[in-house]
Tab-separated table of C-alpha atoms in Angstrom:
chain	number	residue	atom	x	y	z
A	318	MET	CA	0.000	0.000	0.000
A	319	THR	CA	1.623	3.184	-1.155
A	320	GLU	CA	-0.884	5.467	0.604
A	321	ILE	CA	0.691	4.770	3.959
A	322	THR	CA	3.715	6.876	3.153
A	323	TYR	CA	1.508	9.940	2.913
A	324	VAL	CA	-0.083	11.504	5.964
A	325	LEU	CA	-2.794	12.903	3.784
A	326	LYS	CA	-3.982	11.922	0.359
A	327	VAL	CA	-6.625	13.969	-1.418
A	328	GLU	CA	-8.115	12.706	-4.655
A	329	ASP	CA	-10.301	14.421	-7.208
A	330	ILE	CA	-12.361	16.683	-4.929
A	331	HIS	CA	-15.400	18.287	-6.537
A	332	LYS	CA	-17.791	20.710	-4.887
A	333	SER	CA	-20.606	22.838	-6.292
A	334	TYR	CA	-22.809	25.390	-4.615
A	335	SER	CA	-26.191	25.809	-6.294
A	336	GLY	CA	-24.847	24.983	-9.724
A	337	THR	CA	-21.564	26.887	-9.448
A	338	GLU	CA	-18.540	24.624	-9.426
A	339	VAL	CA	-16.185	25.818	-6.707
A	340	LEU	CA	-13.809	22.846	-6.848
A	341	ARG	CA	-13.289	20.992	-10.098
A	342	GLY	CA	-11.146	17.983	-9.326
A	343	VAL	CA	-8.346	18.719	-6.898
A	344	SER	CA	-5.784	16.081	-5.936
A	345	PHE	CA	-2.592	16.233	-3.896
A	346	ASN	CA	-0.552	14.205	-1.401
A	347	VAL	CA	1.079	15.400	1.774
A	348	SER	CA	4.097	13.718	3.365
A	349	LYS	CA	4.827	13.807	7.055
A	350	GLY	CA	6.342	17.082	8.222
A	351	GLU	CA	5.616	18.830	4.967
A	352	THR	CA	4.152	22.332	4.676
A	353	LYS	CA	2.036	22.941	1.617
A	354	VAL	CA	0.909	26.482	0.891
A	355	PHE	CA	-2.100	27.205	-1.304
A	356	ILE	CA	-2.120	30.546	-3.041
A	357	GLY	CA	-4.308	32.083	-5.688
A	358	PRO	CA	-6.967	34.707	-6.240
A	359	SER	CA	-9.979	34.931	-3.919
A	360	GLY	CA	-12.942	32.741	-4.741
A	361	THR	CA	-10.952	29.933	-6.298
A	362	GLY	CA	-12.006	27.388	-3.708
A	363	LYS	CA	-8.941	27.322	-1.451
A	364	SER	CA	-10.935	27.611	1.770
A	365	THR	CA	-13.587	25.213	0.519
A	366	LEU	CA	-10.808	22.739	-0.269
A	367	LEU	CA	-9.510	22.822	3.317
A	368	ARG	CA	-13.033	22.316	4.623
A	369	CYS	CA	-13.490	19.360	2.297
A	370	VAL	CA	-10.348	17.806	3.759
A	371	ASN	CA	-11.827	17.624	7.266
A	372	GLN	CA	-15.359	17.270	5.907
A	373	LEU	CA	-16.774	20.410	7.502
A	374	THR	CA	-17.956	20.741	3.935
A	375	ILE	CA	-18.898	17.440	2.372
A	376	PRO	CA	-17.461	17.180	-1.133
A	377	ASP	CA	-19.793	16.119	-3.952
A	378	LYS	CA	-17.124	13.770	-5.244
A	379	GLY	CA	-13.625	12.740	-4.320
A	380	ARG	CA	-11.868	10.943	-1.502
A	381	VAL	CA	-9.563	11.776	1.376
A	382	TRP	CA	-7.201	9.407	3.203
A	383	LEU	CA	-5.551	10.126	6.523
A	384	ASN	CA	-2.629	7.815	7.272
A	385	GLY	CA	-3.923	5.387	4.692
A	386	GLU	CA	-7.441	5.252	6.146
A	387	GLU	CA	-10.220	6.706	4.110
A	388	VAL	CA	-12.037	9.586	5.777
A	389	VAL	CA	-15.700	8.718	5.525
A	390	HIS	CA	-18.507	10.964	6.607
A	391	SER	CA	-20.139	8.486	8.913
A	392	HIS	CA	-21.551	9.901	12.116
A	393	ASN	CA	-19.082	8.957	14.813
A	394	LYS	CA	-15.998	8.240	12.768
A	395	ILE	CA	-15.817	11.706	11.303
A	396	ASN	CA	-15.462	13.184	14.801
A	397	VAL	CA	-12.428	10.970	15.370
A	398	TYR	CA	-10.845	12.079	12.078
A	399	ARG	CA	-11.464	15.732	12.794
A	400	GLN	CA	-9.550	15.480	16.074
A	401	LYS	CA	-6.523	14.504	14.003
A	402	MET	CA	-6.897	17.472	11.661
A	403	GLY	CA	-6.580	20.732	13.551
A	404	MET	CA	-8.149	23.735	11.889
A	405	VAL	CA	-7.422	27.422	12.273
A	406	PHE	CA	-9.964	29.866	10.849
A	407	GLN	CA	-9.579	33.306	9.366
A	408	ASN	CA	-11.874	34.788	12.028
A	409	PHE	CA	-10.443	32.714	14.901
A	410	TYR	CA	-13.874	31.522	16.063
A	411	LEU	CA	-12.758	31.283	19.665
A	412	PHE	CA	-15.537	30.206	22.005
A	413	ASP	CA	-16.574	33.586	23.345
A	414	HIS	CA	-17.927	32.358	26.682
A	415	LEU	CA	-14.667	30.670	27.669
A	416	THR	CA	-11.301	32.069	28.711
A	417	ALA	CA	-8.223	31.412	26.610
A	418	LEU	CA	-7.520	28.467	28.882
A	419	GLY	CA	-11.129	27.275	28.692
A	420	ASN	CA	-10.987	27.387	24.905
A	421	VAL	CA	-8.044	25.011	24.844
A	422	GLU	CA	-9.347	22.822	27.664
A	423	ILE	CA	-12.885	22.202	26.544
A	424	SER	CA	-12.255	19.702	23.779
A	425	LEU	CA	-9.717	17.882	25.943
A	426	ILE	CA	-12.366	17.462	28.633
A	427	LYS	CA	-15.424	16.866	26.458
A	428	VAL	CA	-13.944	15.033	23.473
A	429	LYS	CA	-10.805	13.349	24.815
A	430	LYS	CA	-12.483	12.795	28.207
A	431	MET	CA	-9.371	13.910	30.075
A	432	ASN	CA	-9.757	14.722	33.750
A	433	LYS	CA	-9.758	18.414	34.629
A	434	ARG	CA	-6.303	18.581	36.120
A	435	ASP	CA	-4.567	16.860	33.185
A	436	ALA	CA	-6.557	18.930	30.721
A	437	LYS	CA	-5.536	22.151	32.423
A	438	GLU	CA	-1.890	21.123	32.478
A	439	LYS	CA	-1.907	20.207	28.795
A	440	ALA	CA	-3.824	23.351	27.860
A	441	MET	CA	-1.344	25.561	29.714
A	442	GLU	CA	1.499	23.787	27.930
A	443	GLU	CA	-0.103	24.522	24.558
A	444	LEU	CA	-0.678	28.158	25.517
A	445	ARG	CA	2.972	28.427	26.556
A	446	GLN	CA	3.994	27.174	23.107
A	447	VAL	CA	2.197	30.082	21.450
A	448	GLY	CA	3.319	32.561	24.094
A	449	MET	CA	-0.123	33.048	25.618
A	450	GLU	CA	0.244	31.515	29.084
A	451	GLN	CA	0.194	34.988	30.693
A	452	LYS	CA	-3.219	35.679	29.162
A	453	ALA	CA	-4.756	32.312	29.947
A	454	HIS	CA	-7.521	33.806	32.087
A	455	LEU	CA	-8.666	36.470	29.665
A	456	TYR	CA	-11.810	36.152	27.564
A	457	PRO	CA	-11.711	36.386	23.764
A	458	ALA	CA	-13.242	39.878	23.920
A	459	GLU	CA	-10.198	40.981	25.920
A	460	LEU	CA	-7.607	39.669	23.442
A	461	SER	CA	-6.109	41.338	20.375
A	462	GLY	CA	-6.647	39.606	17.032
A	463	GLY	CA	-3.128	38.212	17.006
A	464	GLN	CA	-3.476	36.889	20.534
A	465	ALA	CA	-6.854	35.359	19.725
A	466	GLN	CA	-5.426	33.603	16.687
A	467	ARG	CA	-2.531	32.219	18.714
A	468	VAL	CA	-5.027	30.827	21.228
A	469	SER	CA	-6.982	29.221	18.407
A	470	ILE	CA	-3.767	27.585	17.177
A	471	ALA	CA	-3.118	26.279	20.707
A	472	ARG	CA	-6.699	25.004	20.831
A	473	ALA	CA	-6.206	22.982	17.645
A	474	LEU	CA	-2.754	21.729	18.708
A	475	ALA	CA	-4.096	20.472	22.033
A	476	MET	CA	-5.837	17.630	20.216
A	477	ASP	CA	-2.422	16.373	19.008
A	478	PRO	CA	-3.386	16.533	15.330
A	479	GLU	CA	-1.535	14.766	12.537
A	480	VAL	CA	-2.160	17.656	10.188
A	481	MET	CA	-2.893	21.334	10.751
A	482	LEU	CA	-5.163	23.197	8.344
A	483	PHE	CA	-4.749	26.979	8.271
A	484	ASP	CA	-7.487	28.887	6.473
A	485	GLU	CA	-6.112	32.388	5.833
A	486	PRO	CA	-4.987	32.673	9.452
A	487	THR	CA	-3.717	36.239	9.141
A	488	SER	CA	-6.224	37.772	6.730
A	489	ALA	CA	-8.290	39.334	9.527
A	490	LEU	CA	-5.238	40.831	11.231
A	491	ASP	CA	-3.519	44.145	10.687
A	492	PRO	CA	0.104	43.903	9.526
A	493	GLU	CA	1.466	44.560	12.999
A	494	LEU	CA	-0.285	41.514	14.442
A	495	THR	CA	0.325	39.283	11.435
A	496	GLY	CA	3.965	38.750	12.392
A	497	GLU	CA	3.269	37.166	15.777
A	498	VAL	CA	0.950	34.599	14.225
A	499	LEU	CA	3.326	33.805	11.358
A	500	ASP	CA	6.152	33.305	13.858
A	501	VAL	CA	4.100	30.708	15.703
A	502	MET	CA	3.359	28.970	12.418
A	503	LYS	CA	6.998	29.003	11.360
A	504	ASN	CA	8.057	27.404	14.630
A	505	LEU	CA	5.368	24.834	14.191
A	506	ALA	CA	6.533	23.962	10.673
A	507	GLN	CA	10.138	23.726	11.862
A	508	SER	CA	9.141	21.424	14.694
A	509	GLY	CA	7.937	18.961	12.069
A	510	MET	CA	4.180	19.557	12.009
A	511	THR	CA	2.453	18.650	8.766
A	512	MET	CA	0.628	21.747	7.554
A	513	LEU	CA	-1.715	22.911	4.832
A	514	VAL	CA	-1.860	26.681	4.669
A	515	VAL	CA	-4.102	28.935	2.625
A	516	THR	CA	-2.595	32.398	2.715
A	517	HIS	CA	-1.778	35.594	0.868
A	518	GLU	CA	1.441	36.014	2.870
A	519	MET	CA	3.990	35.438	0.119
A	520	GLY	CA	6.929	35.997	2.451
A	521	PHE	CA	5.720	33.183	4.669
A	522	ALA	CA	5.030	30.974	1.653
A	523	SER	CA	8.484	31.437	0.201
A	524	SER	CA	10.333	30.862	3.453
A	525	VAL	CA	8.323	28.016	4.992
A	526	ALA	CA	6.604	26.058	2.223
A	527	ASN	CA	7.997	22.800	0.905
A	528	GLU	CA	5.597	23.135	-1.944
A	529	ILE	CA	3.401	25.935	-3.217
A	530	LEU	CA	0.199	25.140	-5.063
A	531	PHE	CA	-1.293	27.859	-7.200
A	532	MET	CA	-5.050	27.479	-7.473
A	533	GLU	CA	-7.325	29.074	-9.948
A	534	ASP	CA	-10.905	28.430	-10.894
A	535	GLY	CA	-11.362	25.413	-8.655
A	536	LYS	CA	-8.234	23.628	-9.836
A	537	ILE	CA	-4.538	23.449	-9.067
A	538	LEU	CA	-2.994	25.250	-12.006
A	539	GLU	CA	0.581	24.520	-11.056
A	540	SER	CA	2.669	23.497	-8.103
A	541	GLY	CA	6.283	23.274	-7.130
A	542	SER	CA	8.993	24.573	-4.835
A	543	PRO	CA	8.824	28.250	-3.811
A	544	GLU	CA	11.876	28.795	-5.999
A	545	LYS	CA	10.058	27.420	-9.041
A	546	ILE	CA	6.724	29.144	-8.442
A	547	PHE	CA	8.122	32.545	-7.550
A	548	TYR	CA	10.964	32.737	-10.071
A	549	HIS	CA	10.166	30.300	-12.862
A	550	PRO	CA	6.423	29.867	-13.039
A	551	GLU	CA	5.205	27.765	-15.936
A	552	PHE	CA	2.054	29.768	-16.547
A	553	GLU	CA	1.624	33.400	-17.391
A	554	ARG	CA	-1.398	33.467	-15.040
A	555	THR	CA	0.757	32.491	-12.052
A	556	ARG	CA	3.349	35.123	-12.857
A	557	LYS	CA	0.667	37.809	-13.134
A	558	PHE	CA	-0.870	36.892	-9.813
A	559	LEU	CA	2.498	36.926	-8.069
A	560	SER	CA	3.519	40.284	-9.512
A	561	LYS	CA	0.179	41.708	-8.313
A	562	MET	CA	0.868	40.389	-4.847
A	563	THR	CA	4.368	41.863	-4.857
A	564	GLU	CA	2.929	45.195	-5.956
A	565	LEU	CA	0.504	45.074	-3.036
A	566	TYR	CA	2.676	43.681	-0.296
A	567	GLY	CA	6.212	44.511	-1.374
A	568	ASP	CA	9.108	42.375	-2.529
A	569	LEU	CA	8.873	38.984	-0.944
A	570	SER	CA	12.624	38.567	-0.670
A	571	GLN	CA	12.570	41.293	1.988
A	572	LYS	CA	10.010	39.453	4.027
A	573	ASN	CA	11.945	36.220	4.163
A	574	GLY	CA	13.304	36.809	7.657
B	248	MET	CA	-61.870	52.502	53.582
B	249	LEU	CA	-58.647	51.840	55.414
B	250	ASN	CA	-60.489	49.286	57.486
B	251	ALA	CA	-61.406	47.363	54.359
B	252	VAL	CA	-57.755	47.249	53.326
B	253	ILE	CA	-56.563	46.191	56.756
B	254	GLU	CA	-59.248	43.551	56.921
B	255	SER	CA	-58.476	42.129	53.484
B	256	LEU	CA	-54.721	42.446	53.405
B	257	PRO	CA	-53.723	39.157	55.089
B	258	TYR	CA	-56.189	37.252	52.906
B	259	ILE	CA	-54.993	38.885	49.686
B	260	LEU	CA	-51.332	38.565	50.638
B	261	SER	CA	-51.701	34.828	51.091
B	262	GLY	CA	-52.458	34.804	47.350
B	263	VAL	CA	-48.927	36.075	46.656
B	264	ILE	CA	-47.507	32.606	47.116
B	265	VAL	CA	-50.098	31.220	44.672
B	266	THR	CA	-49.340	33.896	42.084
B	267	LEU	CA	-45.590	33.400	42.426
B	268	GLY	CA	-46.132	29.646	42.243
B	269	LEU	CA	-47.996	30.061	38.957
B	270	VAL	CA	-45.243	32.295	37.580
B	271	ALA	CA	-42.402	30.026	38.701
B	272	LEU	CA	-44.011	26.881	37.306
B	273	ALA	CA	-44.908	28.587	34.047
B	274	LEU	CA	-41.423	30.073	33.631
B	275	GLY	CA	-39.876	26.680	34.359
B	276	LEU	CA	-42.183	24.780	32.054
B	277	GLY	CA	-41.612	27.378	29.348
B	278	LEU	CA	-37.862	26.952	29.733
B	279	ILE	CA	-37.918	23.160	29.707
B	280	VAL	CA	-40.072	23.087	26.598
B	281	GLY	CA	-38.684	26.232	24.962
B	282	ILE	CA	-34.980	25.372	24.869
B	283	PRO	CA	-35.225	22.004	23.096
B	284	MET	CA	-37.709	23.542	20.683
B	285	ALA	CA	-35.361	26.425	19.917
B	286	VAL	CA	-32.531	23.941	19.287
B	287	GLY	CA	-34.831	21.851	17.092
B	288	GLN	CA	-35.958	24.948	15.258
B	289	VAL	CA	-32.359	25.849	14.348
B	290	TYR	CA	-30.636	22.483	13.960
B	291	GLY	CA	-33.493	20.055	13.450
B	292	ILE	CA	-34.700	18.327	10.333
B	293	LYS	CA	-37.430	19.757	8.164
B	294	TRP	CA	-40.550	18.156	9.617
B	295	MET	CA	-39.361	18.950	13.104
B	296	LYS	CA	-38.965	22.617	12.235
B	297	LYS	CA	-42.441	22.650	10.715
B	298	LEU	CA	-43.978	21.023	13.758
B	299	ILE	CA	-42.313	23.504	16.097
B	300	SER	CA	-43.392	26.456	13.966
B	301	PHE	CA	-46.941	25.148	14.130
B	302	TYR	CA	-46.785	24.835	17.910
B	303	VAL	CA	-45.398	28.356	18.277
B	304	TRP	CA	-48.034	29.702	15.922
B	305	ILE	CA	-50.895	28.127	17.892
B	306	PHE	CA	-49.727	29.117	21.353
B	307	ARG	CA	-48.843	32.656	20.382
B	308	GLY	CA	-52.009	33.033	18.360
B	309	LEU	CA	-54.580	32.248	21.043
B	310	PRO	CA	-55.664	34.800	23.649
B	311	ASN	CA	-54.644	33.858	27.137
B	312	LEU	CA	-58.168	33.500	28.413
B	313	VAL	CA	-59.221	31.342	25.454
B	314	LEU	CA	-56.270	29.063	26.036
B	315	LEU	CA	-57.073	28.805	29.722
B	316	PHE	CA	-60.718	27.874	29.048
B	317	LEU	CA	-59.654	25.359	26.402
B	318	PHE	CA	-57.435	23.623	28.903
B	319	TYR	CA	-59.861	23.857	31.816
B	320	PHE	CA	-63.145	23.020	30.091
B	321	VAL	CA	-62.050	20.943	27.085
B	322	ILE	CA	-58.622	19.363	27.096
B	323	PHE	CA	-58.273	18.186	30.684
B	324	PRO	CA	-61.897	16.939	30.935
B	325	LEU	CA	-61.474	15.102	27.602
B	326	LEU	CA	-58.320	13.474	28.901
B	327	GLY	CA	-60.295	12.494	31.988
B	328	LEU	CA	-57.658	14.050	34.222
B	329	ASN	CA	-58.604	15.466	37.555
B	330	VAL	CA	-56.113	18.277	37.954
B	331	SER	CA	-56.486	21.297	40.218
B	332	PRO	CA	-57.181	24.684	38.590
B	333	PHE	CA	-53.808	25.848	39.888
B	334	PHE	CA	-51.892	23.296	37.826
B	335	ILE	CA	-54.107	23.762	34.794
B	336	GLY	CA	-53.401	27.491	34.990
B	337	ALA	CA	-49.658	26.911	35.360
B	338	ILE	CA	-49.607	24.521	32.392
B	339	ALA	CA	-51.584	26.847	30.127
B	340	LEU	CA	-49.433	29.840	31.033
B	341	GLY	CA	-46.269	27.733	30.777
B	342	LEU	CA	-46.993	26.302	27.343
B	343	ARG	CA	-47.873	29.750	26.056
B	344	SER	CA	-44.648	31.090	27.514
B	345	SER	CA	-42.716	28.196	25.956
B	346	ALA	CA	-43.756	29.432	22.518
B	347	TYR	CA	-42.334	32.879	23.279
B	348	GLN	CA	-39.244	31.406	24.919
B	349	THR	CA	-38.629	29.250	21.844
B	350	GLU	CA	-38.420	32.393	19.769
B	351	ILE	CA	-36.221	34.157	22.334
B	352	PHE	CA	-33.682	31.313	22.380
B	353	ARG	CA	-33.888	30.724	18.648
B	354	GLY	CA	-32.949	34.351	18.059
B	355	ALA	CA	-30.076	34.055	20.519
B	356	ILE	CA	-28.733	30.897	18.865
B	357	LEU	CA	-28.952	32.437	15.403
B	358	SER	CA	-27.124	35.550	16.572
B	359	LEU	CA	-24.048	33.419	17.325
B	360	GLY	CA	-23.205	32.872	13.680
B	361	GLU	CA	-21.945	29.648	12.139
B	362	GLY	CA	-18.345	29.998	13.295
B	363	GLN	CA	-18.894	28.697	16.818
B	364	MET	CA	-20.423	25.481	15.515
B	365	LEU	CA	-17.739	25.091	12.824
B	366	ALA	CA	-14.927	25.523	15.341
B	367	ALA	CA	-16.522	23.028	17.733
B	368	ARG	CA	-17.009	20.443	14.988
B	369	SER	CA	-13.457	20.975	13.715
B	370	LEU	CA	-12.202	19.867	17.153
B	371	GLY	CA	-14.105	16.609	16.873
B	372	MET	CA	-17.156	17.497	18.937
B	373	SER	CA	-20.407	15.883	17.900
B	374	LYS	CA	-23.300	18.160	17.060
B	375	ASN	CA	-24.872	17.452	20.451
B	376	GLN	CA	-21.657	18.169	22.325
B	377	ALA	CA	-21.270	21.422	20.428
B	378	ILE	CA	-24.828	22.487	21.219
B	379	ARG	CA	-24.479	21.625	24.914
B	380	ASN	CA	-21.017	22.984	25.565
B	381	ILE	CA	-20.610	25.816	23.095
B	382	ILE	CA	-23.906	27.026	21.658
B	383	LEU	CA	-26.299	26.967	24.626
B	384	PRO	CA	-24.019	28.552	27.257
B	385	GLN	CA	-23.584	31.524	24.930
B	386	ALA	CA	-27.208	31.608	23.820
B	387	PHE	CA	-28.338	31.755	27.476
B	388	ARG	CA	-26.311	34.853	28.123
B	389	ILE	CA	-27.496	36.571	24.986
B	390	ALA	CA	-31.103	35.595	25.668
B	391	LEU	CA	-31.172	36.621	29.317
B	392	PRO	CA	-32.298	40.275	28.959
B	393	GLY	CA	-35.116	39.270	26.605
B	394	TRP	CA	-35.923	36.220	28.661
B	395	SER	CA	-36.267	38.308	31.851
B	396	ASN	CA	-39.175	39.956	30.079
B	397	GLU	CA	-41.145	36.762	30.491
B	398	TYR	CA	-41.328	37.393	34.231
B	399	PRO	CA	-43.438	40.576	34.203
B	400	ILE	CA	-45.483	39.155	31.327
B	401	LEU	CA	-46.300	35.957	33.225
B	402	LEU	CA	-46.810	37.818	36.486
B	403	THR	CA	-49.468	40.076	34.958
B	404	ASP	CA	-50.953	37.315	32.793
B	405	SER	CA	-51.296	35.017	35.796
B	406	SER	CA	-54.239	37.104	36.985
B	407	VAL	CA	-56.427	35.613	34.235
B	408	CYS	CA	-56.371	32.420	36.306
B	409	TYR	CA	-59.000	34.242	38.339
B	410	ALA	CA	-61.392	33.062	35.635
B	411	ILE	CA	-60.962	29.394	36.593
B	412	GLY	CA	-60.949	30.085	40.307
B	413	VAL	CA	-57.265	29.767	41.162
B	414	MET	CA	-56.831	31.423	44.564
B	415	GLU	CA	-54.286	33.986	43.394
B	416	ILE	CA	-54.113	37.691	44.255
B	417	LEU	CA	-56.932	38.969	42.058
B	418	THR	CA	-59.321	36.129	42.955
B	419	ARG	CA	-58.853	36.873	46.624
B	420	GLY	CA	-59.211	40.608	46.008
B	421	ASN	CA	-62.483	39.994	44.204
B	422	GLN	CA	-63.793	37.907	47.063
B	423	MET	CA	-62.979	40.701	49.483
B	424	VAL	CA	-64.714	43.235	47.238
B	425	THR	CA	-67.946	41.232	47.305
B	426	ARG	CA	-67.661	40.989	51.057
B	427	THR	CA	-66.758	44.607	51.867
B	428	TYR	CA	-68.267	46.482	48.890
B	429	GLN	CA	-65.082	48.564	48.744
B	430	PRO	CA	-63.679	47.980	45.224
B	431	MET	CA	-61.478	51.038	45.055
B	432	PRO	CA	-59.075	50.454	47.978
B	433	ILE	CA	-58.999	46.716	47.472
B	434	TYR	CA	-58.178	46.739	43.748
B	435	PHE	CA	-55.655	49.441	44.490
B	436	THR	CA	-54.066	47.106	47.035
B	437	CYS	CA	-53.964	44.303	44.457
B	438	ALA	CA	-52.328	46.640	41.959
B	439	LEU	CA	-49.725	47.683	44.496
B	440	ILE	CA	-48.881	44.058	45.298
B	441	PHE	CA	-48.420	43.240	41.596
B	442	ILE	CA	-46.209	46.225	40.971
B	443	LEU	CA	-44.029	45.435	43.996
B	444	LEU	CA	-43.665	41.794	42.939
B	445	ASN	CA	-42.687	43.026	39.508
B	446	TYR	CA	-40.038	45.323	40.951
B	447	GLY	CA	-38.544	42.604	43.124
B	448	GLY	CA	-38.402	40.109	40.274
B	449	LEU	CA	-36.689	42.477	37.887
B	450	HIS	CA	-34.030	43.135	40.505
B	451	LEU	CA	-33.499	39.437	40.886
B	452	PHE	CA	-33.022	38.940	37.139
B	453	HIS	CA	-30.648	41.864	36.856
B	454	SER	CA	-28.502	40.412	39.599
B	455	VAL	CA	-28.457	37.094	37.727
B	456	GLU	CA	-27.378	38.950	34.604
B	457	ARG	CA	-24.535	40.546	36.532
B	458	ARG	CA	-23.509	37.250	38.045
B	459	VAL	CA	-23.191	35.405	34.731
B	460	TYR	CA	-21.554	38.359	32.995
B	461	ILE	CA	-18.618	37.563	30.739
B	462	PRO	CA	-16.597	40.150	28.779
B	463	GLY	CA	-18.093	40.370	25.328
B	464	PHE	CA	-21.653	39.551	26.400
B	465	GLY	CA	-23.874	42.496	27.356
B	466	SER	CA	-22.871	45.491	29.429
B	467	GLY	CA	-22.427	43.853	32.821
B	468	GLU	CA	-23.169	47.099	34.663
B	469	ARG	CA	-26.588	48.242	35.640
């Protein structure tokens, strides 16, 4: 079985919303410890693709394997798969009635059935990893966007996922706060976490990605190393998109730090 | 005139416990029925939503007194149940309140947006776990100011139970009027009791609101 060598295998995902095809056959494989970055214009199905991977959106067609096991949308099994695929959302979606600590704890207590003391210990450890242990007792309304997003990363990591899915994690943040979230993500990638990232942060993409996938119109137009995509893209469309992004956000080589 | 008040006061005041009993039971029944219906209304399957809408439509659409008579003269006799007027009154008021409470909680759940549910599901929670641990605790806090409104509504509405002879404040007041022929001071006394009960209850609910306050939900100060 060749699938076993991949942490994640995605095959021919299709998804339509009321007649409009958002995804038109997307396939890719992810090896352990790899960071794949999805770029491309808005509305090309990048976020939908991530949600199809953990089945928050059920694809019309196509299959997903996690560690060689097919992810099926059957009632109880899907909840087990989702624990292994941490997700970080553009708008954080922290649980507003719980403190930072409570946000990280709750799934440990309710889903993993950990006892309260162990859950608290593990949650504090995760918060420490994202530099938020000092703010553990604050509520989401009392956190800045960057802090909130770091908590949401800790919340996903607490479930010990095999893969992390980042859906435009910095798009709702102002540039000043973007850096602190990207730093956390960089550390995570370097520590060997397998990651799928949808982002417009080209600096992050070029410095962290093992592979960049350029999506357009519900399909992967081309993919390759950052070096290839940024400097020798095959398609004119890719080059155009990247030069637009550079125009908007500055030269990516300066953001590599 | 003052004599009539002094004479009637202990008798009328002993109706306070009956009135508050009606209100408490009705509020509780409304809550127990209203919350699952609100959840069903938002997350349920199609026929369930339709059924709940129908229920809400009926119980909000009938005048209080009509509903009370239906229960007292038709439904309970047809069922062959021998239930005291007090409980019939509490059930009628409670089911009516449940229809309003369904709408209050439904609105609160909808105001949360889809993100809370998505985040909960992404962590591996089942739909039920997400509703119990994430959706409802937030919906309660959002609903509380509107929900508190049910107290003065039920308190004032409870006086229609006079019509089926529940020994609440107004029934007792009426009895004293027929005995003393002094309607003015006695009804005034009844009014005063209702308004004081109203005041006390609102204070209670505001203190609950303050107690469950969390940054990001409501003002917290009052």
